[in-house]
XYZ file of C-alpha atoms in Angstrom:
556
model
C -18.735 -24.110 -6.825
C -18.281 -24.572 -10.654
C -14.526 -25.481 -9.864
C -15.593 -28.282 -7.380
C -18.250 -29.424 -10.077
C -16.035 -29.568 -12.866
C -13.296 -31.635 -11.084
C -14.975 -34.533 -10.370
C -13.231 -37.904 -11.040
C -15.010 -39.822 -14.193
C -17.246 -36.702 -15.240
C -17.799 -37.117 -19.377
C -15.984 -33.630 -20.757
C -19.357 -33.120 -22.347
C -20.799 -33.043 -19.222
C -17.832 -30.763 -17.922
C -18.214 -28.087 -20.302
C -21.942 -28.063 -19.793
C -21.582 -27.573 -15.948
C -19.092 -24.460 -16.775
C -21.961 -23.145 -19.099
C -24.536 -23.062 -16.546
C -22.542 -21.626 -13.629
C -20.910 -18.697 -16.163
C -24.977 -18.420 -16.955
C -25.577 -18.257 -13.318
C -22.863 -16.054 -12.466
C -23.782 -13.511 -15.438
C -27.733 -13.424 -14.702
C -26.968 -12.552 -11.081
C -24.318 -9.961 -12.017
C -27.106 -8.245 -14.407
C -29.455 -8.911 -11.641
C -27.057 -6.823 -9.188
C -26.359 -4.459 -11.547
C -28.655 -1.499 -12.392
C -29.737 -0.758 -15.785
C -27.901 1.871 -17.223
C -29.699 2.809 -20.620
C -28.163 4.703 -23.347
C -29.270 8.008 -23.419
C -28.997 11.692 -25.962
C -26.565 11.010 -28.915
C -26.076 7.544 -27.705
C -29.536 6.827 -28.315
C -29.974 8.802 -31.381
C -27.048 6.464 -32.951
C -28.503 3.248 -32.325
C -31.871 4.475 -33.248
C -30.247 5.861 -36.456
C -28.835 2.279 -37.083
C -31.696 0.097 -36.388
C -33.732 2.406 -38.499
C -31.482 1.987 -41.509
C -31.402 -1.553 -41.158
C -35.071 -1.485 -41.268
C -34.687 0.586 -43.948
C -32.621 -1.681 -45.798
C -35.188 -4.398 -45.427
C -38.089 -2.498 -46.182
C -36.059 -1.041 -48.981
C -35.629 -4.468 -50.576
C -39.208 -4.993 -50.306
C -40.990 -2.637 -51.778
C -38.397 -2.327 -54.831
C -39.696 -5.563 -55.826
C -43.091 -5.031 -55.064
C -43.104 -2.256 -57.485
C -40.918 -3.771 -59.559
C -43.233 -7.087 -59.874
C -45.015 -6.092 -62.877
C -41.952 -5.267 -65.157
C -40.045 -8.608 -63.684
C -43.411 -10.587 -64.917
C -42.244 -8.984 -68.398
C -38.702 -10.093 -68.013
C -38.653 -13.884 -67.359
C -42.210 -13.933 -68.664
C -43.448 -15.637 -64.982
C -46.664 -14.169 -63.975
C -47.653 -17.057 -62.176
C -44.494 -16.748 -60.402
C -45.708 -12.967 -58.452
C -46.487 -15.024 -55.368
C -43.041 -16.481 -54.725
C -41.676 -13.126 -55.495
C -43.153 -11.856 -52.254
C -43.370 -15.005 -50.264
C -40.207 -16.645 -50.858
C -38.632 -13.705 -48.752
C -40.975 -14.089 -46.281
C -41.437 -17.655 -45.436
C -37.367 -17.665 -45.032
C -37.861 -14.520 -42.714
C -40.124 -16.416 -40.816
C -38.842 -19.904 -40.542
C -35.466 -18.496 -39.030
C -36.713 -16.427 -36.473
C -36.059 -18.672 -34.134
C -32.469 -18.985 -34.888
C -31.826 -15.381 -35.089
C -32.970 -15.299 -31.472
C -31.132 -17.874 -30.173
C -28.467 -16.112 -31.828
C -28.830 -13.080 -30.339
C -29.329 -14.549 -26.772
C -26.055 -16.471 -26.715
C -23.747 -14.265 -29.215
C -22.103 -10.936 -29.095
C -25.732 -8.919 -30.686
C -23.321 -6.614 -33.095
C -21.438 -9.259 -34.632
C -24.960 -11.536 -35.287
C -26.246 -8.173 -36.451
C -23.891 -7.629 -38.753
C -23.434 -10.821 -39.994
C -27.405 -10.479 -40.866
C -26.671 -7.655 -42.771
C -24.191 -9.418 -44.693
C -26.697 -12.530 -46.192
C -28.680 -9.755 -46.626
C -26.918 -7.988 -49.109
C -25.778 -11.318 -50.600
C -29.488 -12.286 -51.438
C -30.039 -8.873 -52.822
C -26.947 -9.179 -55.119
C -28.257 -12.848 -56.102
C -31.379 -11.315 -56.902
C -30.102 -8.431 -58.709
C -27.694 -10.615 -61.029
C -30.623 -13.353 -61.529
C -30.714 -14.269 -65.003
C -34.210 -16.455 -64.388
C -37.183 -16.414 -62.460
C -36.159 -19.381 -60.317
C -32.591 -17.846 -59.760
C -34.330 -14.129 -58.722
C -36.666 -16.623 -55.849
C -33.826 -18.177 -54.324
C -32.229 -14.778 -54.538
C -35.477 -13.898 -52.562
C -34.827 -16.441 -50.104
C -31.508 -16.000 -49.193
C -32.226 -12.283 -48.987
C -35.257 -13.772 -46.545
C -33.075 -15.580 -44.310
C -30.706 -12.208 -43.514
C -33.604 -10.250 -43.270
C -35.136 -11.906 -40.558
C -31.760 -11.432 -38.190
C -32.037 -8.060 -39.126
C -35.770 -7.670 -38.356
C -35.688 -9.506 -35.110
C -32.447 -7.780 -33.810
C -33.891 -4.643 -34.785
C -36.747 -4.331 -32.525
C -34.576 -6.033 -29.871
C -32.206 -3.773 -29.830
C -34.531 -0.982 -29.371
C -36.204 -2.992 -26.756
C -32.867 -3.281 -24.613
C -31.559 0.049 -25.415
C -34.645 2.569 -23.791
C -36.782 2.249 -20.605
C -40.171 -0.108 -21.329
C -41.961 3.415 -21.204
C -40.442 4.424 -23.951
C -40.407 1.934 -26.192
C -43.532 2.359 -28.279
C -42.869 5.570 -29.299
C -39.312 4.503 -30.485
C -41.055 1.436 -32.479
C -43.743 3.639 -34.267
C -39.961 5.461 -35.396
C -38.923 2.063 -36.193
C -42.810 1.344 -38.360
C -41.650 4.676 -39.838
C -38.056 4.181 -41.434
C -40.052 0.965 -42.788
C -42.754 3.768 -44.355
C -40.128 5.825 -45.497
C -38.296 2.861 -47.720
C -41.588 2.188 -48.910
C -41.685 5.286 -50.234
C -38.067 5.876 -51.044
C -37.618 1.940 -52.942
C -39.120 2.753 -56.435
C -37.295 6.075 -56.065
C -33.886 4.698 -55.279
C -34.070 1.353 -57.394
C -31.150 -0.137 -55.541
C -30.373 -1.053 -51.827
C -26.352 -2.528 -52.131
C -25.316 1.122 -50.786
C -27.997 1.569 -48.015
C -26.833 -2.047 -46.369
C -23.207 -1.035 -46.633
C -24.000 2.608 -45.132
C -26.057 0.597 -42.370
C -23.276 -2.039 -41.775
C -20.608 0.779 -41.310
C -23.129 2.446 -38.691
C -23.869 -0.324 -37.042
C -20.325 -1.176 -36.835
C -18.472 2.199 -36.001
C -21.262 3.367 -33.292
C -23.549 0.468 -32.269
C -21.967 -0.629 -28.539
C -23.715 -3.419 -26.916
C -25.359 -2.451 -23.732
C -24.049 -4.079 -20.974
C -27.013 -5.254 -19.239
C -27.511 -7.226 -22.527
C -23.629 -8.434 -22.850
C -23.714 -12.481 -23.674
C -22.563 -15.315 -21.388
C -18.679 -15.209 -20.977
C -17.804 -18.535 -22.811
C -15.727 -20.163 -25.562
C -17.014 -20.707 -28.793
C -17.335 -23.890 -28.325
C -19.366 -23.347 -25.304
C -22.018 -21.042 -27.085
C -22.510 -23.044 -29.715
C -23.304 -26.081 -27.584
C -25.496 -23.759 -24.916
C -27.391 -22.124 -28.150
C -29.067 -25.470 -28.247
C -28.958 -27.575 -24.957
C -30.330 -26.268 -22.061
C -31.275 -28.761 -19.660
C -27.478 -30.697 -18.786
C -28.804 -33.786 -16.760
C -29.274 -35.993 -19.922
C -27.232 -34.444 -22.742
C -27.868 -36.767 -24.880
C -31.277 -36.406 -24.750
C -30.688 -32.512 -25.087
C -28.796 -32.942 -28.275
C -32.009 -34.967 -29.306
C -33.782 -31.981 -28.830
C -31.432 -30.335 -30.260
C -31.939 -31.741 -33.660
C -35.889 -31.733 -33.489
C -35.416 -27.894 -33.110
C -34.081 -27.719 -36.446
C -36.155 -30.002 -37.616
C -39.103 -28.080 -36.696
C -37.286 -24.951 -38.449
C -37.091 -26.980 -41.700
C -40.872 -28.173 -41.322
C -42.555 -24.701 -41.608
C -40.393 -23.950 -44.104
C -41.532 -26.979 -46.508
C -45.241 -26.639 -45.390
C -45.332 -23.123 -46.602
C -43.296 -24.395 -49.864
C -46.021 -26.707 -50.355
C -48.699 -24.840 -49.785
C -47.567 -22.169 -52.101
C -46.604 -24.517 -54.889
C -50.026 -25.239 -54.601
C -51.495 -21.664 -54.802
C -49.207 -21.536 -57.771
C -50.595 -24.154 -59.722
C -54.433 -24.756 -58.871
C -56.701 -23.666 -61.755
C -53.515 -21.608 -63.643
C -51.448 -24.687 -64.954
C -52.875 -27.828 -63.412
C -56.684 -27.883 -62.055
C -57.306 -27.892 -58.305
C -58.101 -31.567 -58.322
C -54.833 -32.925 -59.896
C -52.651 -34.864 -58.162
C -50.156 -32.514 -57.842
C -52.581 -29.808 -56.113
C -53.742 -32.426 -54.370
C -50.578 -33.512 -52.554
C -48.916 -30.222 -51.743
C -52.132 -29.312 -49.963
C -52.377 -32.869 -48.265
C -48.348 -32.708 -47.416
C -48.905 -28.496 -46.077
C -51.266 -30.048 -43.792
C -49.235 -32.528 -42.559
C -46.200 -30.954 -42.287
C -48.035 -27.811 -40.610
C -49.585 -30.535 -37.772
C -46.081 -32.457 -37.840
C -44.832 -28.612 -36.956
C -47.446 -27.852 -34.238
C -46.202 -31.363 -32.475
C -42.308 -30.487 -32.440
C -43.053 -26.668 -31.067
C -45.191 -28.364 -28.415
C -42.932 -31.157 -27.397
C -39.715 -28.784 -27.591
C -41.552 -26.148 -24.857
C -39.578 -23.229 -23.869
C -36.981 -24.071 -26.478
C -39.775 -23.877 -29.552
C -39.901 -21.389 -31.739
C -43.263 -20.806 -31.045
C -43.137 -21.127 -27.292
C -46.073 -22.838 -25.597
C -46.023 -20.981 -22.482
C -45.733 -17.785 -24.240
C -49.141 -18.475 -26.372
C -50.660 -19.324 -22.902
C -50.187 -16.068 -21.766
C -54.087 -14.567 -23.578
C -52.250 -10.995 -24.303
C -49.793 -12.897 -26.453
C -52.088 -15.647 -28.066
C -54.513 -12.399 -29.305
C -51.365 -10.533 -30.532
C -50.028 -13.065 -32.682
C -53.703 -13.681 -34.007
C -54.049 -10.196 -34.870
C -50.501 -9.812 -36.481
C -50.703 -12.791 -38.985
C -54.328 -10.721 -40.018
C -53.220 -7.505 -40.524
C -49.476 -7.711 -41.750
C -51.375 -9.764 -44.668
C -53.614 -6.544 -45.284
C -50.576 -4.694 -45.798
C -48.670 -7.086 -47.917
C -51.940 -7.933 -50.447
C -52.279 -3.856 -50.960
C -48.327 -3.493 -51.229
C -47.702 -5.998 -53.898
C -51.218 -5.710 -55.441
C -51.397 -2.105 -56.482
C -48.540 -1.443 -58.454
C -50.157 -4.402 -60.916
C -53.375 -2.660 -60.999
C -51.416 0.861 -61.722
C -49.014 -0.486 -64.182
C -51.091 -3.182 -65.669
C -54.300 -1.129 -65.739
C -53.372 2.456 -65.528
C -50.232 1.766 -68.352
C -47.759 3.858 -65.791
C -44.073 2.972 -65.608
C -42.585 1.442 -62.258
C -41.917 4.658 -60.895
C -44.632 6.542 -61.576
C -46.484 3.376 -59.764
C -44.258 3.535 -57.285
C -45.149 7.483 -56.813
C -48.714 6.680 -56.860
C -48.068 4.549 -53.558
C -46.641 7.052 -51.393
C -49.873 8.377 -50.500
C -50.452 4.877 -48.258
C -47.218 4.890 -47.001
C -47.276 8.371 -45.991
C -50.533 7.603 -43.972
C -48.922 4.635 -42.456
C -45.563 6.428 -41.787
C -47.211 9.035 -39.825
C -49.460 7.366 -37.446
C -46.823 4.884 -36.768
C -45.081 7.289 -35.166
C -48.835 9.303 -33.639
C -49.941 5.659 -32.116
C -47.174 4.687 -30.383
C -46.336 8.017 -28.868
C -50.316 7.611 -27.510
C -49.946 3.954 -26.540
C -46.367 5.047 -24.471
C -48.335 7.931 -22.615
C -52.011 6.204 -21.977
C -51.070 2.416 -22.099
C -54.281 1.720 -24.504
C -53.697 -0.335 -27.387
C -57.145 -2.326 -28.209
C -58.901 1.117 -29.516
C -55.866 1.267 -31.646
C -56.337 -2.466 -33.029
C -59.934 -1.951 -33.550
C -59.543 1.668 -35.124
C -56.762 0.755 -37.015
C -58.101 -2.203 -38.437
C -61.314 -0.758 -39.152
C -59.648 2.231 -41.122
C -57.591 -1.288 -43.287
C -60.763 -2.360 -44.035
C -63.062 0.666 -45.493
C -59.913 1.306 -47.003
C -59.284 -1.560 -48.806
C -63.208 -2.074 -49.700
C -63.022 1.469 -51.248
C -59.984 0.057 -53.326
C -61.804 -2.754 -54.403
C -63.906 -0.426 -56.080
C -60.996 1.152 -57.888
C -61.725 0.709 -61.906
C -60.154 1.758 -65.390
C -61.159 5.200 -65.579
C -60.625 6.083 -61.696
C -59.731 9.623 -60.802
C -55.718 10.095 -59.321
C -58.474 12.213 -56.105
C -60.071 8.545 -55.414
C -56.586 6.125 -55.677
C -55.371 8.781 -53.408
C -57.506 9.277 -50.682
C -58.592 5.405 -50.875
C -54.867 4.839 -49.603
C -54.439 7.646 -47.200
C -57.488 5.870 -45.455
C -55.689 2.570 -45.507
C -52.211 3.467 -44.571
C -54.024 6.012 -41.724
C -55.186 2.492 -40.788
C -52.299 0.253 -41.141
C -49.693 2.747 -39.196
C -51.792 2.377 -36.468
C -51.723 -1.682 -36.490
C -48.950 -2.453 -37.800
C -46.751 -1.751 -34.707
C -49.336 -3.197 -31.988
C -48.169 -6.969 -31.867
C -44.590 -6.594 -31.198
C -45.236 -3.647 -28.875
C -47.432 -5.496 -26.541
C -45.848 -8.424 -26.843
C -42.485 -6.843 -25.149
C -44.039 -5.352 -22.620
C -45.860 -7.975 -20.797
C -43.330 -10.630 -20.896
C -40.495 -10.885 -18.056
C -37.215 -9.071 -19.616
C -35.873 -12.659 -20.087
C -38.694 -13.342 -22.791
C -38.192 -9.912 -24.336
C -36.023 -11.427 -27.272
C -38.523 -15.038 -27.499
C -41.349 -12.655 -27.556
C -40.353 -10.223 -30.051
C -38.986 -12.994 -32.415
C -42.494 -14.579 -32.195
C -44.574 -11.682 -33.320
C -42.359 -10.992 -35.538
C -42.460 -14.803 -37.041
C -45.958 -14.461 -37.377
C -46.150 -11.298 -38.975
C -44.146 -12.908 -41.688
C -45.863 -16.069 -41.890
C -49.370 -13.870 -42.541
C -47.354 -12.159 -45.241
C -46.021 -15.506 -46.881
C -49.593 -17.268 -46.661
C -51.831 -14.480 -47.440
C -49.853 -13.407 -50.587
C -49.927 -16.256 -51.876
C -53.677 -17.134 -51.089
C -54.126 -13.405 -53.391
C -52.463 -14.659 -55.915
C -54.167 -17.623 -56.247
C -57.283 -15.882 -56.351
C -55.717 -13.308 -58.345
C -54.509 -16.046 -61.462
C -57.401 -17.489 -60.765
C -60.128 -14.990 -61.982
C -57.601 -13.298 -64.368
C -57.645 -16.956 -66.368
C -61.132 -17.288 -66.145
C -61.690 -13.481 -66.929
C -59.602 -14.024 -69.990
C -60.722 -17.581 -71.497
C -64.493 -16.347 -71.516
C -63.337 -13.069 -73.464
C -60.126 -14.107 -75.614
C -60.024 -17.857 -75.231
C -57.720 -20.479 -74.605
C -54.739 -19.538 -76.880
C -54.871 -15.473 -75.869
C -54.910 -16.622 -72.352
C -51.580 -18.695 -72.200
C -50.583 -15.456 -74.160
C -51.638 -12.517 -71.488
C -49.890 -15.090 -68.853
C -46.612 -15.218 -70.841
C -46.328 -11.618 -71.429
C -46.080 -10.417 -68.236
C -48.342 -7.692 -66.481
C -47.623 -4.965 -68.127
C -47.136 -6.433 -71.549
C -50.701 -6.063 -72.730
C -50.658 -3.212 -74.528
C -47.861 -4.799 -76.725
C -50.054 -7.687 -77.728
C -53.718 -6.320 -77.966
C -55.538 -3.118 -79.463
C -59.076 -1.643 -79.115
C -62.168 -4.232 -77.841
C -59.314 -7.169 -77.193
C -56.927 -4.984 -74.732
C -60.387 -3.559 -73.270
C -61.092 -7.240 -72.400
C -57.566 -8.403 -71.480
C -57.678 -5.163 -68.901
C -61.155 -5.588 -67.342
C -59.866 -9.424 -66.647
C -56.922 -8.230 -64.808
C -59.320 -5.824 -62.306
C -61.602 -8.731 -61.786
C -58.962 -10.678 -60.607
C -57.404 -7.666 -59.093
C -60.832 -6.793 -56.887
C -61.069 -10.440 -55.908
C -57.313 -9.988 -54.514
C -57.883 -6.810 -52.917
C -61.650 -8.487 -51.219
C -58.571 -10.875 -49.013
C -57.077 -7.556 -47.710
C -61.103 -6.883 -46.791
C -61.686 -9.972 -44.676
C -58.385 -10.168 -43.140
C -59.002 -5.943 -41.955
C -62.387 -7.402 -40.800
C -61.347 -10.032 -38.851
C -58.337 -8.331 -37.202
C -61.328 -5.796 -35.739
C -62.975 -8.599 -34.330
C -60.065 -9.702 -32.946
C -59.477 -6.155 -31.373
C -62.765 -6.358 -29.847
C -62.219 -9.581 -28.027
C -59.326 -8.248 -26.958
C -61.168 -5.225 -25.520
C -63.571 -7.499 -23.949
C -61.587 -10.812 -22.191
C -58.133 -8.871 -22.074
C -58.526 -5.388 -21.058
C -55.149 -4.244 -19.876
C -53.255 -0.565 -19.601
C -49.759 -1.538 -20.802
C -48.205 1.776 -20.070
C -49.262 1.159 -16.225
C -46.534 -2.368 -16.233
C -44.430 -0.185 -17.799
C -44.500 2.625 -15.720
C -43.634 0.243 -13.076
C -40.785 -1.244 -14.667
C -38.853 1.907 -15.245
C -39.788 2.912 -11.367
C -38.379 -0.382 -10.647
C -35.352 0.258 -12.982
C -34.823 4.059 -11.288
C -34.968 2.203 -7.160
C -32.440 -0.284 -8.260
């Protein structure tokens, strides 16, 4: 049929090579449909496992270095007002490409986009780690953003395509893990240039696509054209589309720009009813609205798919993950100020003194998704989990100058207990009650707005953060001191005050720090609430769908 359809007298070529793409499409989906699922299995698994793990690893690597590193950088290009691009410049690019990754990795061999995320990766980190200026070290960030997110989203799709549905919680808590174990292993290691080339040469040598998963059968030219035009009947309407798509892509990414520009300035260097405040906030708004329109006018072919948000497991999911990844990312970047700023410890003595969250987290990663695999609940885990974030976090909050290493510790145990047991939930649920066609669209969704709850909520901290620490400071050192403490850095204090002063300088930094730490709070307490409506209007078993997936999977 696609010969007959393609030889047609006066048929554009555009239109041509769009007829060939659907019927290879057809042809391919019917011989996966045919075909059954033959899943990796024993040191097959353990490979690809091993290599989606590093990659994580790599990522979570890159992270937490400069988390922990922060306080020292602030020193360095003498930027503390910059610590909230530091963390959110990496993830607003990690968010606002999601989309592309996917489509990527639905019409592209999934090693060679895989490894090509790897690549940007490593070229961000090098930018970063050459960056002779603040600005230079955030675009560093961003380009290091925009490989991370390939790597993120192909990640937990790979791991998604490569075990039965069953299965697949327990090998994402592994997943949550690796990203525990960087978090732990970053201030240790200092650098992550070796661990992406180690993970590139994995992923290369032993990584085999599977071949339920193998991409249409096409030319170049042919992928690049079906990437972004789906519907063939008015192409150029479809190329329209096209265009809006990227569009849309672009429009998140300058409504978060804006909206952290203004976190960056309001009350710090220009006072929240300047102009300039004024108009970032007025143009996030507009662009955020302007985004909303495109995603629902582009449908299935939006980032943020319409139909997907109807379905209410979804719509809660993504809720919950923009609340709790920013619990996470608040405590993550937050803490190593108070330890290094407060405390007077070196960067890797701080970053030490955060293993006991991670090691909380890294463990009951692993604990809740072997549970969620075998009993199919998940909302006792959200509520539980989130519950944990918060008393964890409020018990932080009370954290002070003369706190005992026995209360930093547990406080974070009790958190991280907390946040391995979240953490994982969105994209986990998301996968499994979506049609396998979805599987990629879904997981590059909750993974989008898990990254878009880390850009907005770190910079909303820091905000609050500057704010309190400047008006901490003017009431106790004035005016001049105060540009002073800000141009020093976090940890330069000690270099620039002595005895009552330095007292004062260091109680303003834990106001500001509490006030920082009291967003983790609120976002813990309203990710329970949203674990209790879930319990309440969607009460599901998703082990049971996935049960019958694999029995499916083992008839066929």
């Amino acid at each position: 049929m696609a010969k007959v359809t393609n030889t047609v007298v006066g048929v554009p070529d555009d239109e041509k090579l769009a007829s060939t793409i659907l019927d290879n499409d057809s042809e391919h989906d019917q011989q996966v449909a045919d075909t059954p699922i033959a899943y990796p299995s024993g040191a097959k698994l353990v490979l690809i496992l091993a290599a989606t793990a590093l990659s994580i690893f790599l990522v979570a690597l890159d992270t937490t270095i400069v988390a922990t590193a922060i306080p020292r950088i602030t020193d360095d290009f003498k930027s503390l007002d910059d610590v909230g691009w530091y963390g959110s410049g990496f993830f607003m690019t990690t968010a606002a490409f999601q989309s592309l990754w996917g489509k990527a990795y639905k019409y592209f061999s999934i090693k060679l986009v895989y490894l090509l995320a790897i690549v940007i990766f490593e070229v961000g980190s090098l930018v970063c780690a050459l960056a002779p200026t603040s600005a230079a070290l955030i675009i560093g960030r961003a380009i290091a953003g925009i490989g991370g997110a390939g790597i993120v989203s192909g990640s937990y799709l790979i791991v998604g395509i490569s075990a039965p549905p069953a299965r697949t919680p327990a090998l994402m808590g592994i997943i949550g893990a690796s990203f525990a174990v960087a978090s732990v292993a970053g201030p240790l290691i200092g650098v992550n240039l070796p661990v992406g080339a180690l993970s590139f040469a994995i992923v290369l040598f032993f990584f085999t696509t599977p071949s339920h998963s193998k991409p249409v059968k096409a030319t170049w030219k042919e992928k690049l054209l079906h990437m972004e035009v789906s519907n063939r009947e008015n192409l150029a309407e479809e190329l329209m589309l096209t265009k809006r798509h990227i569009l849309g892509t672009f429009t998140i990414l300058a409504a978060l720009i804006c909206f952290l520009l203004a976190m960056q300035w309001a009350g710090v260097t220009k006072p929240w009813d300047s102009r300039d405040v004024i108009g970032t906030l007025v143009g996030t708004g507009v662009l955020s609205i302007a985004f909303v329109v495109l995603e629902w006018y582009l449908g299935d072919r939006a980032a943020v798919n319409p139909r997907l948000l109807k379905n209410k497991t979804i719509g809660l999911m993504m809720v919950y993950q923009v609340l709790v990844s920013g619990t996470f990312f608040v405590l993550l970047y937050y803490l190593p100020i108070y330890f290094q700023s407060v405390s007077g410890v070196s960067p890797a003595n701080s970053g030490v003194r955060n293993i006991p969250m991670i090691i909380g987290s890294c463990i009951f990663a692993i604990t809740a998704g072997i549970i969620i695999a075998i009993t199919g609940e998940y909302q006792a885990f959200m509520i539980v989990g989130s519950t944990l974030i918060c008393i964890g976090s409020g018990l932080i909050y009370t954290l002070g100058v003369g706190s005992r290493s026995g209360e930093w510790i547990g406080y974070q145990v009790l958190a991280g207990v907390g946040m391995g047991m979240a953490m994982q939930i969105g994209v986990t649920v998301s996968q499994a009650v979506v049609d396998p066609a979805d599987l990629s669209e879904a997981s590059a969704m909750a993974i989008f707005f898990q990254l878009l709850g880390g850009a907005i909520w770190i910079g909303v901290a820091q905000a609050i953060f500057s704010n309190r620490l400047v008006q901490g400071l003017t009431a106790s050192l004035g005016a001049d001191d105060t540009m002073q403490v800000i141009a020093a850095g976090a940890t330069g204090l000690r270099d620039l005050f002595a005895g009552d002063e330095l007292r004062a300088a260091i109680e303003s930094y834990m106001v500001g720090l509490r006030d920082a730490y009291a967003v983790s709070i609120a976002l813990a307490g309203a990710g329970a609430i949203v674990g209790v409506l879930s319990m309440i209007f969607d009460r599901r078993q998703i082990g049971k769908g996935m049960k019958a997936a694999v029995a499916v999977a083992e008839e066929a």
